mmCIF file of C-alpha atoms in Angstrom:
data_model
loop_
_atom_site.group_PDB
_atom_site.id
_atom_site.type_symbol
_atom_site.label_atom_id
_atom_site.label_comp_id
_atom_site.label_asym_id
_atom_site.label_seq_id
_atom_site.Cartn_x
_atom_site.Cartn_y
_atom_site.Cartn_z
ATOM 1 C CA MET A 1 24.637 -30.060 -37.589
ATOM 2 C CA ARG A 2 27.180 -31.730 -39.833
ATOM 3 C CA ILE A 3 30.331 -32.014 -37.736
ATOM 4 C CA LEU A 4 33.840 -32.714 -38.912
ATOM 5 C CA ARG A 5 36.615 -33.769 -36.769
ATOM 6 C CA THR A 6 40.216 -33.568 -37.878
ATOM 7 C CA PRO A 7 42.130 -36.871 -37.874
ATOM 8 C CA GLU A 8 44.608 -36.943 -34.922
ATOM 9 C CA GLU A 9 47.518 -38.047 -37.227
ATOM 10 C CA ARG A 10 47.359 -34.608 -38.836
ATOM 11 C CA PHE A 11 48.908 -33.254 -35.577
ATOM 12 C CA ALA A 12 52.083 -35.487 -35.377
ATOM 13 C CA ASP A 13 55.372 -34.068 -34.848
ATOM 14 C CA LEU A 14 54.281 -30.353 -33.968
ATOM 15 C CA PRO A 15 57.411 -28.258 -33.441
ATOM 16 C CA ASP A 16 57.736 -26.998 -29.710
ATOM 17 C CA PHE A 17 54.224 -28.139 -28.907
ATOM 18 C CA PRO A 18 54.583 -31.125 -26.627
ATOM 19 C CA TYR A 19 51.314 -30.797 -24.849
ATOM 20 C CA GLU A 20 48.733 -33.592 -24.805
ATOM 21 C CA PRO A 21 45.307 -32.599 -26.073
ATOM 22 C CA ARG A 22 42.503 -32.670 -23.624
ATOM 23 C CA TYR A 23 38.623 -32.630 -24.765
ATOM 24 C CA ALA A 24 35.425 -31.619 -23.219
ATOM 25 C CA ASP A 25 31.789 -31.573 -24.457
ATOM 26 C CA VAL A 26 30.015 -28.136 -24.970
ATOM 27 C CA PRO A 27 26.555 -27.131 -26.113
ATOM 28 C CA ASP A 28 25.146 -28.338 -29.492
ATOM 29 C CA GLY A 29 26.899 -31.776 -29.092
ATOM 30 C CA LEU A 30 30.268 -30.481 -30.005
ATOM 31 C CA ARG A 31 33.751 -31.349 -28.569
ATOM 32 C CA MET A 32 36.265 -28.748 -27.833
ATOM 33 C CA ALA A 33 40.033 -29.205 -27.309
ATOM 34 C CA TYR A 34 42.437 -27.545 -25.095
ATOM 35 C CA VAL A 35 46.109 -28.147 -23.786
ATOM 36 C CA GLU A 36 47.489 -27.184 -20.435
ATOM 37 C CA ALA A 37 50.872 -26.334 -18.918
ATOM 38 C CA GLY A 38 51.841 -25.487 -15.341
ATOM 39 C CA PRO A 39 50.585 -26.806 -11.970
ATOM 40 C CA ALA A 40 46.984 -27.943 -11.909
ATOM 41 C CA ASP A 41 46.268 -25.865 -8.631
ATOM 42 C CA GLY A 42 47.841 -22.703 -10.194
ATOM 43 C CA GLU A 43 45.747 -19.591 -11.029
ATOM 44 C CA PRO A 44 44.054 -20.299 -14.361
ATOM 45 C CA VAL A 45 45.166 -18.204 -17.441
ATOM 46 C CA VAL A 46 42.867 -18.917 -20.376
ATOM 47 C CA LEU A 47 44.517 -18.285 -23.704
ATOM 48 C CA LEU A 48 41.983 -17.617 -26.623
ATOM 49 C CA HIS A 49 43.474 -17.604 -30.154
ATOM 50 C CA GLY A 50 41.714 -15.840 -33.201
ATOM 51 C CA GLU A 51 41.464 -16.132 -37.054
ATOM 52 C CA PRO A 52 42.658 -18.510 -38.511
ATOM 53 C CA SER A 53 45.111 -19.943 -35.993
ATOM 54 C CA TRP A 54 44.633 -22.348 -33.062
ATOM 55 C CA SER A 55 46.136 -23.006 -29.615
ATOM 56 C CA PHE A 56 49.548 -23.986 -31.273
ATOM 57 C CA LEU A 57 49.816 -20.129 -31.638
ATOM 58 C CA TYR A 58 50.557 -19.909 -27.764
ATOM 59 C CA ARG A 59 53.416 -22.469 -27.733
ATOM 60 C CA HIS A 60 56.028 -19.935 -26.577
ATOM 61 C CA VAL A 61 53.572 -18.130 -24.191
ATOM 62 C CA MET A 62 52.661 -21.266 -22.132
ATOM 63 C CA PRO A 63 56.020 -22.100 -20.799
ATOM 64 C CA GLU A 64 56.442 -18.478 -19.336
ATOM 65 C CA LEU A 65 53.325 -18.818 -17.581
ATOM 66 C CA ALA A 66 54.086 -22.325 -16.267
ATOM 67 C CA ALA A 67 57.427 -21.117 -14.998
ATOM 68 C CA ALA A 68 55.594 -18.454 -12.999
ATOM 69 C CA GLY A 69 53.428 -21.106 -11.317
ATOM 70 C CA LEU A 70 50.280 -20.402 -13.372
ATOM 71 C CA ARG A 71 48.087 -22.822 -14.987
ATOM 72 C CA ALA A 72 48.094 -21.998 -18.619
ATOM 73 C CA ILE A 73 45.031 -23.277 -20.680
ATOM 74 C CA ALA A 74 45.035 -22.713 -24.382
ATOM 75 C CA VAL A 75 41.808 -23.412 -26.068
ATOM 76 C CA ASP A 76 40.973 -24.409 -29.722
ATOM 77 C CA LEU A 77 37.845 -22.509 -30.782
ATOM 78 C CA VAL A 78 35.038 -24.527 -32.298
ATOM 79 C CA GLY A 79 36.022 -24.805 -36.032
ATOM 80 C CA PHE A 80 39.863 -24.507 -35.387
ATOM 81 C CA GLY A 81 42.655 -26.860 -34.125
ATOM 82 C CA ARG A 82 41.493 -30.154 -32.727
ATOM 83 C CA SER A 83 38.058 -28.806 -31.790
ATOM 84 C CA ASP A 84 34.971 -29.964 -33.794
ATOM 85 C CA LYS A 85 34.227 -28.193 -37.021
ATOM 86 C CA PRO A 86 30.660 -27.485 -38.073
ATOM 87 C CA ALA A 87 30.814 -27.845 -41.927
ATOM 88 C CA ASP A 88 28.072 -25.307 -42.699
ATOM 89 C CA GLN A 89 29.098 -21.625 -42.290
ATOM 90 C CA ALA A 90 25.599 -20.881 -41.106
ATOM 91 C CA GLU A 91 26.063 -22.907 -37.963
ATOM 92 C CA HIS A 92 28.830 -20.275 -36.833
ATOM 93 C CA THR A 93 27.440 -17.258 -35.158
ATOM 94 C CA TYR A 94 29.077 -14.867 -32.771
ATOM 95 C CA ALA A 95 26.704 -15.740 -29.987
ATOM 96 C CA ARG A 96 27.354 -19.523 -30.451
ATOM 97 C CA HIS A 97 31.035 -18.997 -30.311
ATOM 98 C CA VAL A 98 30.791 -17.175 -27.054
ATOM 99 C CA GLU A 99 28.352 -19.850 -25.534
ATOM 100 C CA TRP A 100 30.533 -22.785 -26.779
ATOM 101 C CA THR A 101 33.647 -21.218 -25.200
ATOM 102 C CA ARG A 102 31.691 -20.326 -21.915
ATOM 103 C CA GLY A 103 30.478 -23.835 -21.788
ATOM 104 C CA LEU A 104 34.133 -25.128 -21.941
ATOM 105 C CA LEU A 105 35.456 -22.875 -19.386
ATOM 106 C CA PHE A 106 32.725 -22.818 -16.798
ATOM 107 C CA ASP A 107 30.488 -25.704 -17.404
ATOM 108 C CA ALA A 108 33.030 -28.307 -18.357
ATOM 109 C CA LEU A 109 36.289 -27.184 -16.563
ATOM 110 C CA GLY A 110 34.555 -25.226 -13.779
ATOM 111 C CA LEU A 111 37.085 -22.517 -13.773
ATOM 112 C CA SER A 112 36.984 -19.391 -11.556
ATOM 113 C CA ARG A 113 39.219 -16.385 -10.806
ATOM 114 C CA VAL A 114 40.242 -16.766 -14.332
ATOM 115 C CA THR A 115 42.645 -14.355 -16.241
ATOM 116 C CA VAL A 116 41.181 -14.244 -19.621
ATOM 117 C CA VAL A 117 43.754 -13.550 -22.498
ATOM 118 C CA GLY A 118 42.293 -12.838 -25.986
ATOM 119 C CA GLN A 119 43.894 -11.963 -29.329
ATOM 120 C CA ASP A 120 41.978 -11.255 -32.561
ATOM 121 C CA TRP A 121 38.717 -13.261 -32.354
ATOM 122 C CA GLY A 122 39.904 -14.633 -28.961
ATOM 123 C CA GLY A 123 39.323 -11.077 -27.643
ATOM 124 C CA LEU A 124 36.009 -10.580 -29.295
ATOM 125 C CA ILE A 125 34.890 -13.884 -27.497
ATOM 126 C CA GLY A 126 36.882 -13.434 -24.263
ATOM 127 C CA LEU A 127 35.775 -9.808 -23.629
ATOM 128 C CA ARG A 128 32.095 -10.901 -24.062
ATOM 129 C CA ILE A 129 32.554 -13.705 -21.571
ATOM 130 C CA ALA A 130 34.382 -11.579 -19.164
ATOM 131 C CA ALA A 131 31.618 -9.009 -19.242
ATOM 132 C CA GLU A 132 28.748 -11.434 -18.980
ATOM 133 C CA HIS A 133 30.160 -13.586 -16.226
ATOM 134 C CA PRO A 134 32.347 -11.073 -14.146
ATOM 135 C CA GLU A 135 31.967 -13.312 -10.988
ATOM 136 C CA ARG A 136 34.302 -15.947 -12.697
ATOM 137 C CA VAL A 137 36.878 -13.494 -13.788
ATOM 138 C CA ALA A 138 39.868 -12.115 -12.056
ATOM 139 C CA ARG A 139 41.766 -10.214 -14.644
ATOM 140 C CA ILE A 140 41.671 -9.617 -18.431
ATOM 141 C CA VAL A 141 44.388 -9.171 -20.955
ATOM 142 C CA ALA A 142 43.745 -7.714 -24.440
ATOM 143 C CA ALA A 143 46.397 -8.384 -26.988
ATOM 144 C CA ASN A 144 45.729 -6.906 -30.535
ATOM 145 C CA THR A 145 41.927 -7.158 -30.304
ATOM 146 C CA GLY A 146 38.918 -5.264 -29.593
ATOM 147 C CA LEU A 147 35.217 -5.416 -29.141
ATOM 148 C CA PRO A 148 33.455 -4.030 -32.170
ATOM 149 C CA THR A 149 29.880 -2.735 -32.160
ATOM 150 C CA GLY A 150 29.715 -1.555 -35.787
ATOM 151 C CA ASP A 151 29.371 2.081 -34.556
ATOM 152 C CA ILE A 152 32.964 2.885 -35.686
ATOM 153 C CA PRO A 153 34.292 1.963 -39.062
ATOM 154 C CA MET A 154 36.855 -0.834 -39.444
ATOM 155 C CA PRO A 155 40.232 -0.017 -41.094
ATOM 156 C CA GLU A 156 40.460 -0.538 -44.830
ATOM 157 C CA VAL A 157 43.046 -3.215 -44.307
ATOM 158 C CA TRP A 158 40.517 -5.275 -42.361
ATOM 159 C CA HIS A 159 38.047 -4.967 -45.213
ATOM 160 C CA GLN A 160 40.787 -6.168 -47.617
ATOM 161 C CA PHE A 161 41.456 -9.173 -45.317
ATOM 162 C CA ARG A 162 37.747 -9.906 -45.046
ATOM 163 C CA ASN A 163 37.130 -9.815 -48.874
ATOM 164 C CA ALA A 164 40.288 -11.997 -49.453
ATOM 165 C CA VAL A 165 38.956 -14.748 -47.085
ATOM 166 C CA LEU A 166 35.492 -14.635 -48.604
ATOM 167 C CA LYS A 167 36.488 -14.843 -52.198
ATOM 168 C CA ALA A 168 39.672 -17.087 -52.180
ATOM 169 C CA PRO A 169 39.079 -20.297 -54.145
ATOM 170 C CA VAL A 170 41.399 -22.054 -51.722
ATOM 171 C CA LEU A 171 42.062 -20.586 -48.305
ATOM 172 C CA ASP A 172 45.701 -20.779 -47.483
ATOM 173 C CA ILE A 173 45.724 -20.751 -43.731
ATOM 174 C CA ALA A 174 49.477 -20.660 -43.310
ATOM 175 C CA ARG A 175 49.741 -17.778 -45.619
ATOM 176 C CA LEU A 176 47.195 -15.897 -43.676
ATOM 177 C CA VAL A 177 49.193 -16.408 -40.392
ATOM 178 C CA GLN A 178 52.362 -15.422 -42.153
ATOM 179 C CA ALA A 179 50.871 -12.183 -43.523
ATOM 180 C CA GLY A 180 50.177 -11.190 -39.798
ATOM 181 C CA CYS A 181 53.770 -11.931 -38.641
ATOM 182 C CA ARG A 182 56.902 -9.825 -38.996
ATOM 183 C CA THR A 183 59.185 -12.895 -38.566
ATOM 184 C CA GLU A 184 59.461 -15.598 -41.276
ATOM 185 C CA LEU A 185 57.736 -18.814 -40.310
ATOM 186 C CA PRO A 186 59.635 -22.023 -40.816
ATOM 187 C CA GLU A 187 58.019 -24.551 -43.076
ATOM 188 C CA GLU A 188 57.166 -26.920 -40.189
ATOM 189 C CA VAL A 189 55.325 -24.070 -38.351
ATOM 190 C CA ARG A 190 53.375 -23.157 -41.541
ATOM 191 C CA ALA A 191 52.602 -26.974 -41.686
ATOM 192 C CA ALA A 192 51.326 -26.837 -38.261
ATOM 193 C CA TYR A 193 48.999 -23.980 -38.982
ATOM 194 C CA ASP A 194 47.484 -25.970 -42.053
ATOM 195 C CA ALA A 195 47.226 -29.275 -40.027
ATOM 196 C CA PRO A 196 43.591 -28.673 -38.642
ATOM 197 C CA PHE A 197 42.308 -28.433 -42.148
ATOM 198 C CA PRO A 198 42.821 -31.505 -44.459
ATOM 199 C CA ASP A 199 40.706 -29.853 -47.209
ATOM 200 C CA GLU A 200 38.421 -27.046 -47.764
ATOM 201 C CA SER A 201 35.347 -28.762 -46.325
ATOM 202 C CA TYR A 202 37.117 -28.209 -42.826
ATOM 203 C CA LYS A 203 37.493 -24.458 -43.320
ATOM 204 C CA ALA A 204 33.899 -23.156 -42.580
ATOM 205 C CA GLY A 205 35.072 -21.525 -39.319
ATOM 206 C CA PRO A 206 37.974 -19.575 -40.910
ATOM 207 C CA ARG A 207 35.879 -18.780 -43.818
ATOM 208 C CA VAL A 208 32.990 -17.263 -41.890
ATOM 209 C CA MET A 209 34.708 -15.683 -38.938
ATOM 210 C CA PRO A 210 35.388 -12.272 -40.561
ATOM 211 C CA SER A 211 31.850 -12.014 -41.740
ATOM 212 C CA LEU A 212 30.708 -12.319 -38.086
ATOM 213 C CA VAL A 213 32.508 -9.264 -36.956
ATOM 214 C CA PRO A 214 30.052 -6.464 -36.336
ATOM 215 C CA ILE A 215 30.558 -3.713 -38.991
ATOM 216 C CA THR A 216 27.293 -2.009 -38.931
ATOM 217 C CA PRO A 217 25.330 -0.602 -36.011
ATOM 218 C CA ASP A 218 22.435 -3.014 -36.795
ATOM 219 C CA ASP A 219 24.552 -6.117 -36.842
ATOM 220 C CA PRO A 220 22.902 -8.965 -34.785
ATOM 221 C CA ALA A 221 25.850 -9.025 -32.333
ATOM 222 C CA ALA A 222 26.083 -5.199 -31.921
ATOM 223 C CA PRO A 223 23.598 -4.959 -28.915
ATOM 224 C CA ALA A 224 25.477 -7.783 -26.854
ATOM 225 C CA ASN A 225 28.742 -6.093 -27.663
ATOM 226 C CA ARG A 226 27.403 -2.589 -26.497
ATOM 227 C CA ALA A 227 26.102 -4.269 -23.324
ATOM 228 C CA ALA A 228 29.482 -5.764 -22.816
ATOM 229 C CA TRP A 229 31.174 -2.407 -23.151
ATOM 230 C CA GLN A 230 28.922 -0.881 -20.496
ATOM 231 C CA VAL A 231 30.124 -3.530 -18.023
ATOM 232 C CA LEU A 232 33.771 -3.414 -19.017
ATOM 233 C CA THR A 233 34.100 0.243 -18.658
ATOM 234 C CA THR A 234 33.366 0.199 -14.910
ATOM 235 C CA LEU A 235 34.338 -3.505 -13.986
ATOM 236 C CA GLU A 236 36.683 -3.507 -11.083
ATOM 237 C CA ARG A 237 39.137 -6.070 -12.563
ATOM 238 C CA PRO A 238 42.712 -5.334 -13.733
ATOM 239 C CA PHE A 239 42.806 -5.094 -17.357
ATOM 240 C CA LEU A 240 46.085 -5.230 -19.200
ATOM 241 C CA VAL A 241 46.549 -3.817 -22.757
ATOM 242 C CA ALA A 242 49.400 -5.706 -24.236
ATOM 243 C CA PHE A 243 49.419 -4.704 -27.930
ATOM 244 C CA SER A 244 52.293 -5.133 -30.471
ATOM 245 C CA ASP A 245 53.872 -2.078 -32.135
ATOM 246 C CA GLY A 246 53.093 -3.335 -35.647
ATOM 247 C CA ASP A 247 49.379 -4.397 -36.144
ATOM 248 C CA PRO A 248 47.570 -2.341 -38.721
ATOM 249 C CA ILE A 249 44.273 -4.179 -38.157
ATOM 250 C CA THR A 250 43.833 -3.704 -34.397
ATOM 251 C CA GLY A 251 46.398 -1.233 -33.399
ATOM 252 C CA GLY A 252 43.955 1.622 -33.228
ATOM 253 C CA MET A 253 42.079 -0.206 -30.428
ATOM 254 C CA ALA A 254 44.790 0.019 -27.852
ATOM 255 C CA PRO A 255 44.175 3.874 -27.047
ATOM 256 C CA ILE A 256 40.478 3.277 -26.877
ATOM 257 C CA LEU A 257 40.845 0.516 -24.308
ATOM 258 C CA LEU A 258 43.245 2.476 -22.300
ATOM 259 C CA LYS A 259 40.855 5.593 -22.237
ATOM 260 C CA SER A 260 37.611 3.770 -21.818
ATOM 261 C CA ILE A 261 38.187 0.822 -19.278
ATOM 262 C CA SER A 262 38.700 1.779 -15.703
ATOM 263 C CA GLY A 263 40.569 -1.477 -14.823
ATOM 264 C CA THR A 264 43.563 -0.276 -17.017
ATOM 265 C CA SER A 265 44.286 2.666 -14.502
ATOM 266 C CA GLY A 266 47.581 2.365 -12.411
ATOM 267 C CA LEU A 267 48.968 -0.470 -14.473
ATOM 268 C CA ARG A 268 52.030 -0.283 -16.827
ATOM 269 C CA HIS A 269 50.877 -1.452 -20.299
ATOM 270 C CA PRO A 270 53.594 -2.957 -22.407
ATOM 271 C CA VAL A 271 54.062 -2.375 -26.066
ATOM 272 C CA ILE A 272 55.502 -5.612 -27.527
ATOM 273 C CA LYS A 273 58.221 -4.369 -29.944
ATOM 274 C CA GLY A 274 59.040 -5.930 -33.463
ATOM 275 C CA ALA A 275 55.670 -7.829 -33.649
ATOM 276 C CA GLY A 276 52.887 -7.815 -35.974
ATOM 277 C CA HIS A 277 49.337 -8.940 -35.584
ATOM 278 C CA PHE A 278 50.207 -12.470 -34.319
ATOM 279 C CA LEU A 279 52.381 -11.262 -31.666
ATOM 280 C CA GLN A 280 52.478 -14.670 -30.134
ATOM 281 C CA GLU A 281 54.512 -15.751 -33.100
ATOM 282 C CA ASP A 282 56.740 -12.851 -33.293
ATOM 283 C CA ALA A 283 57.394 -12.288 -29.566
ATOM 284 C CA GLY A 284 55.581 -14.977 -27.575
ATOM 285 C CA ALA A 285 58.037 -15.397 -24.873
ATOM 286 C CA GLU A 286 57.959 -11.638 -24.138
ATOM 287 C CA LEU A 287 54.135 -11.680 -24.178
ATOM 288 C CA GLY A 288 54.227 -14.560 -21.692
ATOM 289 C CA ARG A 289 56.456 -12.864 -19.344
ATOM 290 C CA GLN A 290 54.330 -9.614 -19.453
ATOM 291 C CA ILE A 291 51.190 -11.788 -18.736
ATOM 292 C CA ALA A 292 52.708 -13.683 -15.855
ATOM 293 C CA ALA A 293 54.166 -10.445 -14.286
ATOM 294 C CA PHE A 294 50.555 -8.944 -14.549
ATOM 295 C CA VAL A 295 48.914 -11.823 -12.952
ATOM 296 C CA THR A 296 51.403 -12.352 -10.104
ATOM 297 C CA SER A 297 51.322 -8.689 -9.210
ATOM 298 C CA THR A 298 47.696 -7.916 -9.154
#
């Protein structure tokens, strides 16, 4: 496996992101990065980003969790942020991303009683981890995400996004993030999203991730996702659905999760107003407050 590692100087002067990076080894000889906020002995809340962002996305969520006495841990998925980047797209599979992230959370960090927060691909990975290791998980938060099995068609806007990523001669990371926001991103924030990728050779992860989403029933990841659904529907863990009011990609998943997963019953599920797909950008502090209230009350 040919592995690229983004030079640290690319991450200088990140706006509103003062957290020192931490690193741990995971399967296949890779190194993953993460940042923390809040007391080390607080209940762990793991924040998993999606395509094509990184832990920087949670910079306005983390202070709210820390203020509530929680240990916020924002992870960089393999291929993103400060984590190692396999240069060959074929090295990225859904199963590998689940295993790499599981290795970080449970083998390297030894976490238990975890609240798993997933948005976009962070949910596709986090929901699998929660279903496959329920003994390590206390709660789950789904924020603009889902767990596709290929049995239900994806919306047309998602196919447009997938094709754009596959065909773009130059993948404009900051533009993709901006397209998923309702607010206008300042130049320094756009630069922060571009920072992990000095050139196109570093972008195998963002390039391939849309292609790894199961869109047909015979997709290699479909059986594992169906098995995860079977667990999640009856799992006795509090499950918060915290979607925005303006996400055309995953918005349709919210009612499905609320109807299907028993852990959602008896909870007040917030709708984050005025936010797009990247609700952490548009309303990060509000999302953080909702997650903190959920964790401290369940």
